[in-house]
Amino acid sequence: MKRSALTNPYILILPGVLLAGFIVIWPLVQITEIAVSEVNRFGQLRGFAGLENFVAVVTDPAFLGACWRTFIWTVAIVVGSIAVSMPVALILNEDFHGRGIARIIMMLPWAVSLTMTAIIWRWALNGESGMLNSALKALGVIDTNIQWLAQSSTAFPMQIMIGILVTMPFTTTIFLGGLSSIPDDLNEAAQLEGASPWQVFREITLPLMRPFLNIAVVMNTIYVFNSFPIIWATTQGGPANSTDILVTHLYKVGFRFGKLGDAAALSLMMFAALLVLTLIYVRLAMREDKS
Amino acid sequence: MKMPTRTAASALALILGTAGFAAAEDVRVTVAEYSSLTGPYFEEAAAAFEEQNPDIDIQIEVVPWDVLLQKLTTDISGNANADLSIIGTRWLLDFVDSGIAAPLDEFMDDEFKGRFFEAFLSPSMMDGKTYGLPVAASARAMYYNKDLFEQAGIETPPKTWEELSAAAEKIAALGDETYGFGLQGKEIETDVYFYYGFWSNGGELIEEDGTSGLDTQAAYDAAAMYKSMIDSGLTQPGVTSYSREDVQNLFKQGRVGMMITAPFLATQIANEVPDLNYGVTAIPSGPDGARGTYGVTDSIIMFENSEHKEAAWKFLDTLFSQEWRSRFTGGEGFLPVQGAVADEPAFADNEVLKEFTNLLPDARFAPVIPGWEEIADITSSAIQTIYLGEGEIEPTLNDAAARINDILK
């Protein structure tokens, strides 16, 4: 059969490609232009700068610390949210009374804006009038107030915990979708053979959930790597930049210090890093699938 | 399908005609949201102005302070800025250097200039030209809780930092829930809170040779003084988790004896905790009697690329009339920038405001230099490092001074 030109697959995906190009490539070109230019604080180009902006970003004393914390931040939240969401999804997948309500409660935090959640946590973590301290005091866990946000050793773990909490609904949703695609008879058959619940999980559920795990890892990595509100609303990256990750550092460089050239260079570098990480992960995941 | 040409043409004419009739001249104004009263105030001023000038349409855009600079940056780079905008006067240099702010001198006559206090108009003058009009002015003074002072047996508010330490010690001894001196250690103006002590010790932010003053004895002494107050429990615990608003909240709860902040705290107290028994006094002086308060003005600027400069100016003329100035200044809790407003009984007889205006001769404004925001951030970070005890005072400050000098070069 001869295909008409109009049903050629390339023609058919052309509108989508154009749209994606407009949304992704055009800003990328703009950012690249700013990154290699001398720019004033209002984004007006003042000449070619070569790699100067990139050098300025890398030699900034706050840069390496922010890179390292971005790594911890991303890994901790992605791994942590998967570790928490998996059991939650397994429970919500069971048939029990009130499952509908339980699922809705699980999803609710998703509906609240991230900034709102972060601000409420800022209040809760307040050293003198915060909910967390008064709750811990009432339970007799602590005697004196803990100033959660005063130093990074308590602030950063708290921020990661908030990050895990807000990432959970999305991750659980993906997992629930995955679990519902596993036919029940597989589980039943295994149980008849005398498999323990742990064995069922390890040998049946987990392998079948692989693609969904991969999606959760990739999507969450992208979200979390670029997640701004939690850290900004609680500490603005402070004290003394000790809770800065790349994206809060980027905001300061761009909008506070007005170095838009440096900011453009930094965001290109972040984009590249994210792209490479995602590609590597997708590659690894696919190879595993084949073998 | 073919559209009848005549219908299309007449529809077009109709649209153009209506547009020409309704939108005489649009003047867009970006204003910073100082409080919940700011938006309604400007809307009201615009409505009153439009009544007098039916051919001009004022559009007010209210933007929260935190994102104002970001919005302006984005607007300007996209060539979508308004005609007038409020900005922090400390940003003005960048706006003038890039040719974004228009000089206002051609519009101003002596009568108009004479409305303002010289001290508040001068920060927005550069190279002999006026680029902004002071829309908000503020200084800092020390608030103290009279009830706590009485309980601790302190008769008069402290005049020097030494007396402040002694008073803070007595108040801190009152109980676990009260603290002597509220010390800000987080977010905007963390550096400024340090400058009070720094200036009292005779320090200058930028030395005469154009380098940072952070590596001087005055800075070491001020840092040591604050650090020892933290270490001996005279401040609230965990100062690096307290922004200005957090410390103000502690003050409103009656839990800190003293704190330094702006006149707007008095307005907030009047609205939220009118029973709080407090006083306002000068910022304490140092061993040689030196002291400094932080003066801040915000300016309203006109954009060079505005196509409605005449109309925009007319609106400015209304905004800076005594009636509208007086309402704004009173509502927001700022200092009067105009003589006629300051002479009104509501301001002239206000004990709290008097304390602030008395301090104006000691007021220092943020230096007008490019990169000031970054310098302030480096300073804040160094100060936080010292407060946390994560760095020795001298090396930390020297290091910060070296980085600031790189920017100043």
CSV table of C-alpha atoms in Angstrom, one decimal, chain A residues 37-277:
chain,number,residue,atom,x,y,z
A,37,SER,CA,27.3,38.1,26.6
A,38,GLU,CA,28.1,41.0,28.8
A,39,VAL,CA,24.7,41.8,30.3
A,40,ASN,CA,23.6,44.7,32.5
A,41,ARG,CA,21.4,44.1,35.5
A,42,PHE,CA,18.3,44.6,33.3
A,43,GLY,CA,19.1,41.8,30.8
A,44,GLN,CA,20.2,44.2,28.1
A,45,LEU,CA,23.1,42.8,26.1
A,46,ARG,CA,26.3,44.8,26.1
A,47,GLY,CA,28.7,42.8,23.9
A,48,PHE,CA,30.3,39.3,23.6
A,49,ALA,CA,31.8,37.9,26.8
A,50,GLY,CA,32.9,34.4,25.7
A,51,LEU,CA,33.2,32.0,28.6
A,52,GLU,CA,33.7,34.8,31.2
A,53,ASN,CA,30.3,34.3,32.8
A,54,PHE,CA,31.0,30.5,33.2
A,55,VAL,CA,34.3,31.2,34.8
A,56,ALA,CA,32.7,33.6,37.2
A,57,VAL,CA,30.1,31.0,38.2
A,58,VAL,CA,32.6,28.3,38.8
A,59,THR,CA,35.0,30.5,40.8
A,60,ASP,CA,32.2,31.8,43.1
A,61,PRO,CA,33.1,30.5,46.6
A,62,ALA,CA,29.4,29.5,47.2
A,63,PHE,CA,29.2,27.4,44.0
A,64,LEU,CA,30.9,24.1,45.1
A,65,GLY,CA,29.0,24.0,48.4
A,66,ALA,CA,25.7,24.5,46.5
A,67,CYS,CA,26.6,21.7,44.1
A,68,TRP,CA,27.3,19.3,46.9
A,69,ARG,CA,24.1,20.2,48.7
A,70,THR,CA,22.1,19.9,45.5
A,71,PHE,CA,23.4,16.3,45.2
A,72,ILE,CA,22.5,15.4,48.8
A,73,TRP,CA,19.2,17.2,48.5
A,74,THR,CA,18.2,15.4,45.3
A,75,VAL,CA,19.4,11.9,46.2
A,76,ALA,CA,17.9,12.1,49.7
A,77,ILE,CA,14.5,13.3,48.6
A,78,VAL,CA,14.2,10.9,45.6
A,79,VAL,CA,15.3,7.9,47.5
A,80,GLY,CA,13.5,8.9,50.7
A,81,SER,CA,10.2,9.6,48.9
A,82,ILE,CA,10.4,6.2,47.1
A,83,ALA,CA,11.1,4.4,50.3
A,84,VAL,CA,8.1,6.0,52.0
A,85,SER,CA,5.7,5.9,49.0
A,86,MET,CA,6.2,2.2,48.2
A,87,PRO,CA,4.7,0.9,51.5
A,88,VAL,CA,2.0,3.6,51.4
A,89,ALA,CA,1.1,2.5,47.9
A,90,LEU,CA,1.1,-1.2,48.8
A,91,ILE,CA,-1.3,-0.4,51.7
A,92,LEU,CA,-3.6,1.8,49.6
A,93,ASN,CA,-3.7,-1.0,47.0
A,94,GLU,CA,-5.2,-3.4,49.5
A,95,ASP,CA,-9.0,-3.6,49.6
A,96,PHE,CA,-10.1,-2.2,52.9
A,97,HIS,CA,-13.0,0.0,54.3
A,98,GLY,CA,-12.4,3.7,53.7
A,99,ARG,CA,-9.7,3.1,51.1
A,100,GLY,CA,-11.2,5.9,49.0
A,101,ILE,CA,-10.9,8.4,51.8
A,102,ALA,CA,-7.5,7.2,52.7
A,103,ARG,CA,-6.4,7.8,49.1
A,104,ILE,CA,-7.9,11.3,49.0
A,105,ILE,CA,-6.1,12.2,52.3
A,106,MET,CA,-2.9,10.9,50.8
A,107,MET,CA,-3.3,13.1,47.7
A,108,LEU,CA,-4.5,16.3,49.5
A,109,PRO,CA,-1.1,17.8,50.2
A,110,TRP,CA,-0.6,17.7,46.5
A,111,ALA,CA,-3.4,20.2,46.1
A,112,VAL,CA,-1.8,22.7,48.4
A,113,SER,CA,0.7,25.1,46.8
A,114,LEU,CA,4.3,24.2,47.6
A,115,THR,CA,5.1,27.7,48.8
A,116,MET,CA,2.1,27.6,51.2
A,117,THR,CA,3.3,24.3,52.6
A,118,ALA,CA,6.8,25.6,53.1
A,119,ILE,CA,5.6,28.8,54.8
A,120,ILE,CA,3.5,26.7,57.2
A,121,TRP,CA,6.6,24.7,58.0
A,122,ARG,CA,8.6,27.8,58.6
A,123,TRP,CA,6.0,28.7,61.3
A,124,ALA,CA,6.0,25.2,62.7
A,125,LEU,CA,9.8,25.2,62.9
A,126,ASN,CA,10.0,28.5,64.7
A,127,GLY,CA,12.1,28.1,67.8
A,128,GLU,CA,10.0,30.0,70.3
A,129,SER,CA,6.4,29.7,69.0
A,130,GLY,CA,6.6,26.8,66.6
A,131,MET,CA,4.2,23.8,66.7
A,132,LEU,CA,7.0,21.3,66.4
A,133,ASN,CA,8.8,22.4,69.6
A,134,SER,CA,5.6,22.7,71.6
A,135,ALA,CA,4.5,19.2,70.4
A,136,LEU,CA,7.9,17.7,71.3
A,137,LYS,CA,7.9,19.4,74.6
A,138,ALA,CA,4.4,18.2,75.4
A,139,LEU,CA,5.5,14.7,74.6
A,140,GLY,CA,8.5,15.1,76.9
A,141,VAL,CA,11.0,14.5,74.1
A,142,ILE,CA,12.8,17.7,74.6
A,143,ASP,CA,13.2,20.1,77.6
A,144,THR,CA,14.5,23.2,75.8
A,145,ASN,CA,13.4,24.6,72.5
A,146,ILE,CA,15.4,23.6,69.4
A,147,GLN,CA,16.1,26.4,67.0
A,148,TRP,CA,15.5,24.3,63.9
A,149,LEU,CA,16.3,26.9,61.3
A,150,ALA,CA,19.2,28.5,63.1
A,151,GLN,CA,21.9,26.2,61.7
A,152,SER,CA,22.2,24.0,58.7
A,153,SER,CA,22.8,20.9,60.7
A,154,THR,CA,19.1,20.9,61.8
A,155,ALA,CA,17.6,23.1,59.0
A,156,PHE,CA,18.8,21.1,56.0
A,157,PRO,CA,17.6,17.7,57.3
A,158,MET,CA,14.2,19.3,58.1
A,159,GLN,CA,14.0,20.8,54.6
A,160,ILE,CA,14.8,17.4,53.1
A,161,MET,CA,12.0,15.9,55.3
A,162,ILE,CA,9.6,18.5,54.0
A,163,GLY,CA,10.7,17.7,50.5
A,164,ILE,CA,10.0,14.0,51.0
A,165,LEU,CA,6.6,14.7,52.4
A,166,VAL,CA,5.6,16.9,49.4
A,167,THR,CA,7.0,14.5,46.9
A,168,MET,CA,5.1,11.5,48.3
A,169,PRO,CA,1.7,12.1,46.8
A,170,PHE,CA,3.0,12.2,43.3
A,171,THR,CA,5.2,9.2,43.8
A,172,THR,CA,2.4,7.2,45.5
A,173,THR,CA,0.2,8.0,42.6
A,174,ILE,CA,2.7,6.6,40.1
A,175,PHE,CA,3.1,3.5,42.2
A,176,LEU,CA,-0.6,2.9,42.6
A,177,GLY,CA,-1.0,3.1,38.9
A,178,GLY,CA,1.8,0.5,38.6
A,179,LEU,CA,0.3,-1.8,41.2
A,180,SER,CA,-3.1,-1.8,39.6
A,181,SER,CA,-1.5,-3.0,36.4
A,182,ILE,CA,-0.2,-6.2,38.1
A,183,PRO,CA,-2.8,-8.9,37.7
A,184,ASP,CA,-4.2,-10.2,41.0
A,185,ASP,CA,-3.9,-13.9,39.9
A,186,LEU,CA,-0.1,-13.6,39.9
A,187,ASN,CA,-0.2,-12.8,43.6
A,188,GLU,CA,-2.8,-15.4,44.3
A,189,ALA,CA,-0.8,-18.1,42.4
A,190,ALA,CA,2.3,-17.2,44.4
A,191,GLN,CA,0.4,-17.3,47.7
A,192,LEU,CA,-1.0,-20.7,46.8
A,193,GLU,CA,2.6,-21.9,46.2
A,194,GLY,CA,3.3,-20.8,49.8
A,195,ALA,CA,5.3,-17.6,49.1
A,196,SER,CA,5.6,-15.2,52.0
A,197,PRO,CA,4.4,-11.6,51.5
A,198,TRP,CA,8.0,-10.5,51.4
A,199,GLN,CA,8.8,-13.1,48.7
A,200,VAL,CA,5.8,-11.9,46.7
A,201,PHE,CA,7.0,-8.4,46.9
A,202,ARG,CA,10.6,-9.2,46.0
A,203,GLU,CA,10.0,-11.7,43.2
A,204,ILE,CA,6.8,-10.4,41.7
A,205,THR,CA,5.7,-6.9,42.6
A,206,LEU,CA,9.1,-5.2,42.5
A,207,PRO,CA,10.2,-6.6,39.1
A,208,LEU,CA,6.8,-5.7,37.6
A,209,MET,CA,7.0,-2.2,39.1
A,210,ARG,CA,10.4,-1.5,37.5
A,211,PRO,CA,9.2,0.8,34.8
A,212,PHE,CA,7.2,2.8,37.3
A,213,LEU,CA,10.1,3.0,39.6
A,214,ASN,CA,12.1,4.4,36.7
A,215,ILE,CA,9.5,7.0,35.9
A,216,ALA,CA,9.4,8.0,39.6
A,217,VAL,CA,13.2,8.4,39.8
A,218,VAL,CA,13.5,10.4,36.6
A,219,MET,CA,10.5,12.7,37.2
A,220,ASN,CA,11.4,13.3,40.8
A,221,THR,CA,15.0,13.9,40.1
A,222,ILE,CA,14.0,16.7,37.7
A,223,TYR,CA,11.5,18.2,40.0
A,224,VAL,CA,13.6,18.0,43.2
A,225,PHE,CA,16.8,19.2,41.5
A,226,ASN,CA,15.0,22.4,40.5
A,227,SER,CA,12.8,22.8,43.6
A,228,PHE,CA,13.0,26.3,45.0
A,229,PRO,CA,10.1,27.1,47.4
A,230,ILE,CA,10.9,24.9,50.4
A,231,ILE,CA,14.4,26.2,50.9
A,232,TRP,CA,13.6,29.7,50.0
A,233,ALA,CA,10.6,30.0,52.3
A,234,THR,CA,12.3,28.5,55.3
A,235,THR,CA,15.9,29.8,55.2
A,236,GLN,CA,16.6,31.6,51.9
A,237,GLY,CA,19.6,29.4,51.7
A,238,GLY,CA,21.0,30.8,55.0
A,239,PRO,CA,22.5,31.1,57.5
A,240,ALA,CA,25.7,32.0,55.6
A,241,ASN,CA,24.7,30.1,52.5
A,242,SER,CA,24.8,26.9,54.4
A,243,THR,CA,21.5,25.6,53.0
A,244,ASP,CA,21.9,26.9,49.5
A,245,ILE,CA,21.3,24.6,46.6
A,246,LEU,CA,22.0,25.5,43.0
A,247,VAL,CA,18.6,26.9,42.3
A,248,THR,CA,18.5,29.2,45.3
A,249,HIS,CA,22.0,30.3,44.6
A,250,LEU,CA,20.9,30.9,41.0
A,251,TYR,CA,18.1,33.1,42.2
A,252,LYS,CA,20.4,35.2,44.3
A,253,VAL,CA,22.9,35.6,41.6
A,254,GLY,CA,20.3,36.6,39.0
A,255,PHE,CA,17.7,38.6,40.8
A,256,ARG,CA,19.4,39.8,44.0
A,257,PHE,CA,22.9,40.6,42.7
A,258,GLY,CA,21.6,41.4,39.2
A,259,LYS,CA,24.3,39.3,37.4
A,260,LEU,CA,22.1,38.0,34.7
A,261,GLY,CA,25.0,36.8,32.6
A,262,ASP,CA,26.3,34.6,35.4
A,263,ALA,CA,22.8,33.4,36.1
A,264,ALA,CA,22.2,32.4,32.5
A,265,ALA,CA,25.5,30.5,32.5
A,266,LEU,CA,24.6,28.7,35.7
A,267,SER,CA,21.2,27.7,34.5
A,268,LEU,CA,22.7,26.3,31.3
A,269,MET,CA,25.1,24.3,33.4
A,270,MET,CA,22.2,23.0,35.6
A,271,PHE,CA,20.2,22.2,32.5
A,272,ALA,CA,23.2,20.2,31.0
A,273,ALA,CA,23.8,18.4,34.3
A,274,LEU,CA,20.1,17.4,34.6
A,275,LEU,CA,20.0,16.3,31.0
A,276,VAL,CA,23.1,14.1,31.3
A,277,LEU,CA,22.0,12.5,34.5
